[in-house]
Coordinates of C-alpha atoms and ligand atoms in Angstrom, one line a residue:
X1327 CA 0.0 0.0 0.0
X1328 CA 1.5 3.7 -0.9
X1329 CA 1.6 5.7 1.8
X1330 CA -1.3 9.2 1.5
X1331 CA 0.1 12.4 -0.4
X1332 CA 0.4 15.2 1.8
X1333 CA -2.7 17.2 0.2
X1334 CA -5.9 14.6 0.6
X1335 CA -8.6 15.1 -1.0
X1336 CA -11.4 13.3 -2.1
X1337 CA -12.5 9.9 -0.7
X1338 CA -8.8 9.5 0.8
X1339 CA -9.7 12.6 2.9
X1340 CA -13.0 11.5 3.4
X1341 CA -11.6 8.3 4.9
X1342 CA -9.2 10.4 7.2
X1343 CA -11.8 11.9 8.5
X1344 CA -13.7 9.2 9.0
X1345 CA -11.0 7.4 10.6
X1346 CA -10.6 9.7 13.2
X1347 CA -14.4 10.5 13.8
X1348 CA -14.6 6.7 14.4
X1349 CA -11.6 6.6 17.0
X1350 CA -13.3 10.1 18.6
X1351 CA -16.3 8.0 19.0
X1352 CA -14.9 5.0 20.6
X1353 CA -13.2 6.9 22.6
X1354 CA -16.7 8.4 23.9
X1355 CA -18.1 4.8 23.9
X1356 CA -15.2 3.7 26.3
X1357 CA -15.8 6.7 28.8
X1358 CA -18.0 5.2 31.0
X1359 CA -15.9 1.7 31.5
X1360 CA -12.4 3.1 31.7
X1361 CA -10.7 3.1 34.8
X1362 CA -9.5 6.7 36.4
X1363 CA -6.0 5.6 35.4
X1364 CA -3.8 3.1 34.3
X1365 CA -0.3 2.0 32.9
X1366 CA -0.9 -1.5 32.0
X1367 CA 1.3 -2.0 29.0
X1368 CA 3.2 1.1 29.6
X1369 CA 6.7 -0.5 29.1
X1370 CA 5.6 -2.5 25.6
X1371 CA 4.0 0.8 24.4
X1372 CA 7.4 2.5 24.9
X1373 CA 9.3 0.1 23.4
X1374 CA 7.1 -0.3 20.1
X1375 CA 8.3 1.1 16.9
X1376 CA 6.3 3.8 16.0
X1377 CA 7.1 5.5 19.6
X1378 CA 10.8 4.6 20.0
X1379 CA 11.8 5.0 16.4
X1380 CA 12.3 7.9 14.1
X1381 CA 9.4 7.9 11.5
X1382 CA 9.5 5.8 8.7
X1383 CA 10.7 7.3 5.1
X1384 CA 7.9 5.7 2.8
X1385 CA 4.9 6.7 5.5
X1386 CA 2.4 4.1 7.2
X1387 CA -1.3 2.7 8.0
X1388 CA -3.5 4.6 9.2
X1389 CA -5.8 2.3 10.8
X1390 CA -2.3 0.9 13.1
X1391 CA -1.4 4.3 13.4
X1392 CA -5.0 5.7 15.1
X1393 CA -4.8 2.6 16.7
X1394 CA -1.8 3.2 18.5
X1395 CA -3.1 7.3 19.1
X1396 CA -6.2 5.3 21.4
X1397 CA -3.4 3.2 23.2
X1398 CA -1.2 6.2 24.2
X1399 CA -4.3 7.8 25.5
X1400 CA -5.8 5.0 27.9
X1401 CA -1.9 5.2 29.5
X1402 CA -2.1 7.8 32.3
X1403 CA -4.9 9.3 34.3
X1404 CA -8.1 9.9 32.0
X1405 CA -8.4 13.1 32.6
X1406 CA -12.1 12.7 30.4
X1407 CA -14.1 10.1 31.8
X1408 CA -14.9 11.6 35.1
X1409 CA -13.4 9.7 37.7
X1410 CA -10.0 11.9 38.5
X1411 CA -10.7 14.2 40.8
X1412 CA -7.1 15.2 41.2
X1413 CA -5.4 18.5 40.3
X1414 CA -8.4 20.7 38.0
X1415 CA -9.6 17.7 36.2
X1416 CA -10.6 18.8 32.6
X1417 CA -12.9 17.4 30.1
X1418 CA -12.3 17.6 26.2
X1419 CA -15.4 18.9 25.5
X1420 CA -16.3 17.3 22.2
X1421 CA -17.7 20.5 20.1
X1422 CA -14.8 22.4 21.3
X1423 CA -12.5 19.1 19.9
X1424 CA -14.6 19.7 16.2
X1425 CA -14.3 23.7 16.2
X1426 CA -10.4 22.7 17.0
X1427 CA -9.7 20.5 14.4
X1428 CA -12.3 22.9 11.8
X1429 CA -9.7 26.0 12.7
X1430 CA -6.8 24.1 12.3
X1431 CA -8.3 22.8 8.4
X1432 CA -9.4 26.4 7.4
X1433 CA -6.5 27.5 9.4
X1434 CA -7.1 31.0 9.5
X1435 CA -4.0 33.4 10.4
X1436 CA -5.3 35.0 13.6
X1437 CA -2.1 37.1 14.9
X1438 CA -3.2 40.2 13.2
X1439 CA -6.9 41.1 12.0
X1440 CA -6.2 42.3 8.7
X1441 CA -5.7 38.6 7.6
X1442 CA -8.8 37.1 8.9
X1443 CA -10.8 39.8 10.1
X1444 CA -13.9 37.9 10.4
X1445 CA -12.6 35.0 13.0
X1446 CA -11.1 38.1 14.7
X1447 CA -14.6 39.7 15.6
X1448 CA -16.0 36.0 16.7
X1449 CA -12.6 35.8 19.1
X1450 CA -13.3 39.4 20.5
X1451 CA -17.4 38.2 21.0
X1452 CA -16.4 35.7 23.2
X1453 CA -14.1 37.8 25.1
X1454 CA -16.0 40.5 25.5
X1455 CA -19.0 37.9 26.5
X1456 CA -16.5 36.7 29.5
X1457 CA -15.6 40.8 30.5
X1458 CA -19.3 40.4 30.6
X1459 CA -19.6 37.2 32.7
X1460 CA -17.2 39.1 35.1
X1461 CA -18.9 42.3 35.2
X1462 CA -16.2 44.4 33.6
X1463 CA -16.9 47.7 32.5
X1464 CA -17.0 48.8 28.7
X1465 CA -13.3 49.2 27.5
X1466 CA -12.0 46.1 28.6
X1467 CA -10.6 43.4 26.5
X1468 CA -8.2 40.4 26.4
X1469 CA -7.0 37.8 24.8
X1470 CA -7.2 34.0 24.4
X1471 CA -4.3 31.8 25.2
X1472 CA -3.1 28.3 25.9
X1473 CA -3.3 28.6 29.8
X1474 CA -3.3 30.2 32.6
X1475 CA 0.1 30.5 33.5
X1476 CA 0.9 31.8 29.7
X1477 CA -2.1 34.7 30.9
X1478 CA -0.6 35.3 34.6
X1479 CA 2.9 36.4 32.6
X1480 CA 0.9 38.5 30.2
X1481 CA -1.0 39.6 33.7
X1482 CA 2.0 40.8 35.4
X1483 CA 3.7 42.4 32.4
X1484 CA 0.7 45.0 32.6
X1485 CA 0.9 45.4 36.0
X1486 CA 4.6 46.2 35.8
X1487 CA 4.5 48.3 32.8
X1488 CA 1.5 50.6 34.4
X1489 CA 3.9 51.1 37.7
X1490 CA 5.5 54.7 36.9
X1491 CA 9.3 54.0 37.7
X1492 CA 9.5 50.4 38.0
X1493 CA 12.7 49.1 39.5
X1494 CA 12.7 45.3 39.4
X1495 CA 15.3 45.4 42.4
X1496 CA 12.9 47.1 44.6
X1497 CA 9.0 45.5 43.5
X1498 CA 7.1 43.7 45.4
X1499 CA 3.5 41.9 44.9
X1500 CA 1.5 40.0 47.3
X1501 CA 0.5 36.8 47.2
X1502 CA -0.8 33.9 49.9
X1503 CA 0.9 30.6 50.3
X1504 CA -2.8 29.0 48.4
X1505 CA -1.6 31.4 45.2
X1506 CA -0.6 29.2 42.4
X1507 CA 2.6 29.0 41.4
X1508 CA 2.6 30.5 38.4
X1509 CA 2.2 33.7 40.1
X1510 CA 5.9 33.6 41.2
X1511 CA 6.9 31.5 38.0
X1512 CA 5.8 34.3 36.2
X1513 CA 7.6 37.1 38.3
X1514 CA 10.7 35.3 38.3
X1515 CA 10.4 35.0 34.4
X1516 CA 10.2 38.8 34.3
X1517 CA 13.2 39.2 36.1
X1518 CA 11.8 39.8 39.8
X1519 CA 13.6 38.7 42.3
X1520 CA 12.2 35.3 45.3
X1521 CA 11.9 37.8 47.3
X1522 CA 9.5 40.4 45.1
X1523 CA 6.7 37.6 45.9
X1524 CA 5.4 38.5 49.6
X1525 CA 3.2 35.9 51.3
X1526 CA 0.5 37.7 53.1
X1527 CA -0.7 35.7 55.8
X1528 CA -4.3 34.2 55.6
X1529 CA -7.0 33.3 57.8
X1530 CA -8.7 29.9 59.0
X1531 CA -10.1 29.4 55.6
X1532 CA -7.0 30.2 53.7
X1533 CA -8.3 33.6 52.6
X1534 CA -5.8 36.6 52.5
X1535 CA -5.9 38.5 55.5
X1536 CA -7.0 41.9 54.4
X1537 CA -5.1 43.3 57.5
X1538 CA -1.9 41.8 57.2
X1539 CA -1.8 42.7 53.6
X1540 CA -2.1 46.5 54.6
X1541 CA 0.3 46.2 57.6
X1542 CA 2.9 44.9 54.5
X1543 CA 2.1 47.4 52.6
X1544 CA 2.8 50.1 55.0
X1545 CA 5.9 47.9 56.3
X1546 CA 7.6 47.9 52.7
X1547 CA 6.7 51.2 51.3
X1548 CA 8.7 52.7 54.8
X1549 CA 11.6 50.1 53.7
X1550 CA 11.6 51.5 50.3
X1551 CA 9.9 49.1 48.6
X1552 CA 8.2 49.7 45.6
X1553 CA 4.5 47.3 45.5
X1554 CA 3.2 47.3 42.2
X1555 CA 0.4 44.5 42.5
X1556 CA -1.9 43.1 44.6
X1557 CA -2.8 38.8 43.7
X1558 CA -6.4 37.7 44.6
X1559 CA -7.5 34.2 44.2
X1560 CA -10.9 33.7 43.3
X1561 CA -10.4 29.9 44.1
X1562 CA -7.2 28.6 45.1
X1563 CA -6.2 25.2 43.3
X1564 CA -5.7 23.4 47.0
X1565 CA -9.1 24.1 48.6
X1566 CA -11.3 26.7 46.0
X1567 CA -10.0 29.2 48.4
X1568 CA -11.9 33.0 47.4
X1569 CA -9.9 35.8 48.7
X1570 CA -11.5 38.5 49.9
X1571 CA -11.6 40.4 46.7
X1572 CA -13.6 43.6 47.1
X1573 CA -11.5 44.4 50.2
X1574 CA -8.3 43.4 48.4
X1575 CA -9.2 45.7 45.5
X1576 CA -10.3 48.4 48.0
X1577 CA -7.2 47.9 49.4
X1578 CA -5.0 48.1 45.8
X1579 CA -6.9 51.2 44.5
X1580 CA -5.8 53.3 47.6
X1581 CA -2.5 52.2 47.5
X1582 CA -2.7 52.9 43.3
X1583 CA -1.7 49.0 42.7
X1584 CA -2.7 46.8 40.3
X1585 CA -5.2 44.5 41.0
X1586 CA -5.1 40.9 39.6
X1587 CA -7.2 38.0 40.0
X1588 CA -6.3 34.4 39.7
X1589 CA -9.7 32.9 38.3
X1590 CA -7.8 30.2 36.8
X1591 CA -10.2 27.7 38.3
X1592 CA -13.2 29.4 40.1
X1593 CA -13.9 32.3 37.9
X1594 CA -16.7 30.6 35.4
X1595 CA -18.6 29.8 38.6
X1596 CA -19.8 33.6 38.2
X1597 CA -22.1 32.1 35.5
X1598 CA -24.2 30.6 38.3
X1599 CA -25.9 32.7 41.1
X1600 CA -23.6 31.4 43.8
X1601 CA -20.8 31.6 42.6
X1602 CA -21.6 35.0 41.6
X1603 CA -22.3 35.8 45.4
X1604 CA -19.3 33.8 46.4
X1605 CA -16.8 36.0 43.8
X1606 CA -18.1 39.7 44.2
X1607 CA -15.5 41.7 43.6
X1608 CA -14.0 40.3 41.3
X1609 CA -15.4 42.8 38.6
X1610 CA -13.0 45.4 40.2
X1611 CA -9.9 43.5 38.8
X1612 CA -7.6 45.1 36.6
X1613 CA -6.7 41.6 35.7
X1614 CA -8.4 38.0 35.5
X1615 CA -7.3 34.6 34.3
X1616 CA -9.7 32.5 33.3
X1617 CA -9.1 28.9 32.2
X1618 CA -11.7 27.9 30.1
X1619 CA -9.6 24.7 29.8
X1620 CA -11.1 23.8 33.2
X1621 CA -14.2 25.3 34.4
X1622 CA -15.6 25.1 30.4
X1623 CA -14.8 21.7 30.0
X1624 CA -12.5 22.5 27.2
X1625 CA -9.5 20.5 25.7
X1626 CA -6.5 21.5 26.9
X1627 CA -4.9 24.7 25.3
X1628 CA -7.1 27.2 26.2
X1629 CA -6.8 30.2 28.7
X1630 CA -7.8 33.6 28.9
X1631 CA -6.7 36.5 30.2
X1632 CA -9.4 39.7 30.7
X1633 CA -8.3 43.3 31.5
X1634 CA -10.4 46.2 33.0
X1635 CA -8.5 48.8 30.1
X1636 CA -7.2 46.8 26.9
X1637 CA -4.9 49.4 26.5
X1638 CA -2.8 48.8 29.2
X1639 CA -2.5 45.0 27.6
X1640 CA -1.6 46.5 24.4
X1641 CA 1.3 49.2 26.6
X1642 CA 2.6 45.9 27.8
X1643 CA 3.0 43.8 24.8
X1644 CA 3.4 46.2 21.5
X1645 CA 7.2 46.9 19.7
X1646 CA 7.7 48.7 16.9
X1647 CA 9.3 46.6 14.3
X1648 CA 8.6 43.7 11.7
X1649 CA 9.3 45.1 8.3
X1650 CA 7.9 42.1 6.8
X1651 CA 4.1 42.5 8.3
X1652 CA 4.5 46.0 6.7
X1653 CA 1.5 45.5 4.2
X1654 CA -0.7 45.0 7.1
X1655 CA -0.1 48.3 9.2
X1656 CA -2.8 50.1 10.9
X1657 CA -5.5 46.7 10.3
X1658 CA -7.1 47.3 13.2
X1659 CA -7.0 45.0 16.4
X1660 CA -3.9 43.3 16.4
X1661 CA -3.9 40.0 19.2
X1662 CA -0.1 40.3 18.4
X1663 CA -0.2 43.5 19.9
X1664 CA -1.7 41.8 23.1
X1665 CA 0.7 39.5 23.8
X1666 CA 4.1 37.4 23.0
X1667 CA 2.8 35.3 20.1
X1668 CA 2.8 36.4 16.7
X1669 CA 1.4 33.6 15.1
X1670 CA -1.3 31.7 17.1
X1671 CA -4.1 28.9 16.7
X1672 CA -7.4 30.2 16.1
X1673 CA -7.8 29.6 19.5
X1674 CA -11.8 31.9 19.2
X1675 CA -13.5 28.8 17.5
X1676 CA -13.0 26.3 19.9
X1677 CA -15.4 28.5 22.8
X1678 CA -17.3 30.0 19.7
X1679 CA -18.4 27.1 18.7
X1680 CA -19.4 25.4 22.3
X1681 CA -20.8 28.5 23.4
X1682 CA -23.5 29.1 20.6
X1683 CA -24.2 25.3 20.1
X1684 CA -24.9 24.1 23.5
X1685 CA -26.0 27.6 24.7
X1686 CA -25.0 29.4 28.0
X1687 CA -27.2 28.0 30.0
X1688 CA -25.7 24.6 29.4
X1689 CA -22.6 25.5 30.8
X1690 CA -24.1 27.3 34.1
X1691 CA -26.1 24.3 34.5
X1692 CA -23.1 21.8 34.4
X1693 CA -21.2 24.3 37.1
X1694 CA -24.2 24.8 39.4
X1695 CA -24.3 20.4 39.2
X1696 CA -20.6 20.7 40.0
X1697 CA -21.5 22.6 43.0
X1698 CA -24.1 20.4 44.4
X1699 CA -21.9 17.3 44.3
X1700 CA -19.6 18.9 45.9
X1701 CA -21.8 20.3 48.7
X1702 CA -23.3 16.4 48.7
X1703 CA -19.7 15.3 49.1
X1704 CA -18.7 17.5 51.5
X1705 CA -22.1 16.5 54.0
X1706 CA -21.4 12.8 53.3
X1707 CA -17.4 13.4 53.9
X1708 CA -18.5 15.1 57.0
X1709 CA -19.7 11.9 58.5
X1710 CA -17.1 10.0 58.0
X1711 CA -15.4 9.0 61.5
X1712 CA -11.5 9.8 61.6
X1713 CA -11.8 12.2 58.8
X1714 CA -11.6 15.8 59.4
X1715 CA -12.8 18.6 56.6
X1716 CA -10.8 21.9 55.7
X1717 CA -13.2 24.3 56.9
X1718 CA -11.5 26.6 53.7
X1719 CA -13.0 24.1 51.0
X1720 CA -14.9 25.7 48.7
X1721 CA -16.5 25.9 45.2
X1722 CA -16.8 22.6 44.3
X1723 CA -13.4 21.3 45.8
X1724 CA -13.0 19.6 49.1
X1725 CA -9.9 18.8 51.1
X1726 CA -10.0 16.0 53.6
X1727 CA -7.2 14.8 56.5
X1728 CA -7.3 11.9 59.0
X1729 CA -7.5 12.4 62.9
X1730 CA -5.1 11.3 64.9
X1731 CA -3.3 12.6 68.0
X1732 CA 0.2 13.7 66.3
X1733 CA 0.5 15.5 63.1
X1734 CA 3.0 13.9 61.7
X1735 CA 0.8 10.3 61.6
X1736 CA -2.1 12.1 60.1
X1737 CA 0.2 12.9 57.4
X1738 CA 0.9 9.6 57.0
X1739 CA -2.5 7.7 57.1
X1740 CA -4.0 10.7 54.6
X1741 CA -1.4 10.1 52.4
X1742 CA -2.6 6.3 52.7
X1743 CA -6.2 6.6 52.1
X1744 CA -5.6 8.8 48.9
X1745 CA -3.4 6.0 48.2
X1746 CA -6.1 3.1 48.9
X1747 CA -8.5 5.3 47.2
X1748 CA -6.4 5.2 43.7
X1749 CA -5.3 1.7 44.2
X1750 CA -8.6 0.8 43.7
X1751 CA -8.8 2.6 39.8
X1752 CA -12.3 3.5 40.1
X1753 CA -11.3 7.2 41.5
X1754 CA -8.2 9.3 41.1
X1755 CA -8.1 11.9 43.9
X1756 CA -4.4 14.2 44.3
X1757 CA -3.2 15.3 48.1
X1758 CA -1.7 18.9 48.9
X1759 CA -0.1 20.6 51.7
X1760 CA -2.3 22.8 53.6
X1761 CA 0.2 25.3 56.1
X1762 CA 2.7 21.8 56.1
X1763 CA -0.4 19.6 56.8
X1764 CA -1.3 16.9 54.3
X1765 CA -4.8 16.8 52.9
X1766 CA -6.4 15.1 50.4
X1767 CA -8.7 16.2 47.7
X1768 CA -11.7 15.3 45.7
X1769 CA -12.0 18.2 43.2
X1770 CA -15.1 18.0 41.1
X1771 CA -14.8 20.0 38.0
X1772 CA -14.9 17.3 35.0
X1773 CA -17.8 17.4 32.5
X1774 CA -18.4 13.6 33.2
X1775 CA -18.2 13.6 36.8
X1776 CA -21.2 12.3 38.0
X1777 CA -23.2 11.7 41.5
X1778 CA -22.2 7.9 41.4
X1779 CA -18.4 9.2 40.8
X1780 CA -18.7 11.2 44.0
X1781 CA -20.4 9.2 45.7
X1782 CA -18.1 6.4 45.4
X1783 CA -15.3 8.6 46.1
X1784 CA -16.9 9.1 49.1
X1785 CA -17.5 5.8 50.3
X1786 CA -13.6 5.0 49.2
X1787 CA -12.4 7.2 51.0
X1788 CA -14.7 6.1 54.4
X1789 CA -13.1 2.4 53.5
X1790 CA -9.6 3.9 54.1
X1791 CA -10.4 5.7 57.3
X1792 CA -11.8 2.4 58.5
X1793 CA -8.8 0.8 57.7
X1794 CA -6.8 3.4 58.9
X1795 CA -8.3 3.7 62.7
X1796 CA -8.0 -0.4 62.8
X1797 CA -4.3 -0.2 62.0
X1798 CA -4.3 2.5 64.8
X1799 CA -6.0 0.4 67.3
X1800 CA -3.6 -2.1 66.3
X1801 CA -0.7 -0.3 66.6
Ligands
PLP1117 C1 -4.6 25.6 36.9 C2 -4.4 26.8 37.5 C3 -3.5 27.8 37.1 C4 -2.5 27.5 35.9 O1 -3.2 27.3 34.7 P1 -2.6 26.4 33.5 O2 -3.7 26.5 32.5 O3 -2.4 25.0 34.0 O4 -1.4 27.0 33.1 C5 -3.4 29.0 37.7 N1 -4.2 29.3 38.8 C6 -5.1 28.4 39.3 C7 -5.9 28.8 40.4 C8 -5.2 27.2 38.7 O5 -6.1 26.3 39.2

């Protein structure tokens, strides 16, 4: 058999296609029966050809070749079929899969607007539909990128370029130890120094303390420090933490610092009426990351990044230069102007499409279910003899610890009901450290997540503090 030319057409495209609708499919159709993870095979998978060897000269089959795509994809945790409830589990959204692999066929140049001026004005609709969703004002803007951590660098390059004066040697933002890490990753990319990122101490839920953070602020302004932004979670990654936002950004605007809000996670919840509640103030931020890669259920590879004034996004990211774009001057709105890519995926189709398909309310009813099994979770988990609750979990992610006597036990025997929990490859749950503690987590955020999911997370978890208060018995 030849191998495909590069440029199919016809019935050999129409057989690609098919090929890969039909894997898409089966993928669907093993959802429901695949375990939360697995790496049975792992070491054969590694070994075979098509992975271990450079690819072939004369090309392959493309029935093997799909085949072996499935193969790699049950090896790890399934991050789609709704049983990890580790980390932000995502989803891979299936229209937002189709609009992806559409953009990528039509493959529309999306860096500057001139070249495809009508995908440009569906991108900006959604955007300026989640400015909306966060109750921005008129004149903000944003962009679309492949995280949150790529938008938290974007973030902070705005909030550094609007400080007047701005001596890297001398800044300082503030930040809680729940903040994610990609706060500091991202100062330390732009050339702050560890100790820029000041931990402002938080209170028994985990939420900045808006006290503390002015008592810094006074502390390092007499020091000669220079604070330039102020970091708000509007839920953390360990617990769904919410910082006290409209304080925080009470606090910022008298103290003329930026104001930015890690929404990463929790910020889509402001589609439903308690989240909304639970996130006011977060309309006041100068900055917000959003990962519609999470909390919309969306493949990987897509993150946003919303700013009160899109100008100071375009201050922050716009050099002159490029004598080879000159046929395009003066276009219009320029996402290359908005950030460090030049060249970029039509990254707009894959929430377009979602979004007018299944229709907003689709997506605030799939939070608002998110929220009640966590809430169902977190009764049930509260139950549970020798298990202990964060009283900081929140949105719809709950962290857990054993009881015992001495700390450093609990540690141990959390550690070892997560541990019976994914031995049993029916659930996936992660652990964290809460202030040096270990907790473990069921975070409930994936599209397929469903009450029997939770509720056998649940009872797992209830089987591992049994076993774990007989071993103490024991012991
Ligand atoms: C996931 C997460 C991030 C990082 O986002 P990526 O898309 O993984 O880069 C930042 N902040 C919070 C709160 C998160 O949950």
């Amino acid at each position: 058999m030849s191998a495909p030319p590069l440029d199919l057409r016809g019935d050999e495209a129409a057989n690609l296609l098919s090929a890969v609708s039909t894997a898409a499919l089966g993928t669907l159709d093993e959802v429901a029966s695949s375990p939360a993870t697995s790496v049975v095979g792992l070491e054969a998978f590694l070994r075979r050809d098509e992975v271990a060897l450079f690819p072939p000269e004369a090309g392959g089959d493309l029935s093997a070749l799909i085949e072996t795509i499935r193969q790699a994809g049950r090896l790890g945790i399934n991050t789609a079929n709704g049983r990890a409830l580790a980390y932000m589990p995502g989803s891979g959204l299936l229209s937002s899969a189709a609009a992806e692999m559409l953009a990528g066929v039509i493959n529309a140049y999306t860096g500057v607007s001139a070249t495809a001026p009508a995908m440009i004005a569906m991108e900006r609709g959604v955007i300026r539909w989640m400015a909306n969703v966060m109750g921005m004002p008129a004149g903000s803007g944003g962009l679309l990128s492949s995280g949150g951590s790529m938008s938290t660098i974007s973030a902070l390059a705005c909030a550094r370029h609007q400080h007047a004066a701005f001596k890297a040697e001398r800044a300082c933002l503030y930040v809680t130890d729940e903040t994610h890490h990609c706060v500091a990753k991202a100062a330390f990319m732009l050339g702050l120094e560890n100790r820029a990122v000041r931990k402002v101490a938080t209170d028994d839920r985990l939420r900045m303390d808006p006290r503390r953070l002015k008592a810094m602020l006074a502390k390092d302004l007499a020091d000669g420090f220079q604070p330039f932004c102020v970091v708000g979670n509007a839920g953390s990654t360990s617990t769904g933490a919410i910082d006290p936002l409209q304080e925080l950004a009470a606090i910022a605007r008298d103290h003329g610092l930026w104001f930015h809000v890690d929404a990463a996670y929790g910020g889509f919840f402001n589609l439903t009426s308690r989240g909304r509640v639970a996130l006011s103030g977060i309309e006041k931020a100068d900055s917000i990351v959003l990962d519609p890669h999470k909390s919309l259920f969306l493949p990987y590879g897509t993150g946003a990044l919303l700013v009160r004034e899109e100008r100071t996004l375009r201050d922050a990211h716009s050099v002159d230069g490029g004598a080879y774009l000159r046929d395009l001057d003066g276009a219009g709105h320029d996402f290359a102007d908005l950030s460090p890519e030049l060249s970029r995926p039509n990254r707009g189709l894959s929430l377009w499409l979602p979004l007018h398909l299944h229709g907003i309310a689709a997506f605030r009813a799939a939070l608002d279910e998110k929220l009640d099994l966590a809430d169902r979770a977190r009764t049930r988990l509260s139950t549970v003899d020798g298990i202990e609750l964060h009283p900081g979990s929140d949105l719809s992610v709950i962290a857990f610890r054993a009881v015992a006597r001495d700390s450093l036990v609990a540690d141990e025997m959390t550690d070892r009901i997560v541990r019976h929990v994914n031995a049993t490859g029916e659930i996936f749950l992660a652990s964290t450290r809460l202030r040096g503690r270990v907790y473990g987590r069921v975070a409930v955020l994936g599209l397929r997540t469903s009450a029997a999911h939770v509720h056998r997370a649940v009872e797992l978890i209830a089987q591992g503090a049994k076993i774990e208060r007989e071993r103490e018995a024991i012991a």
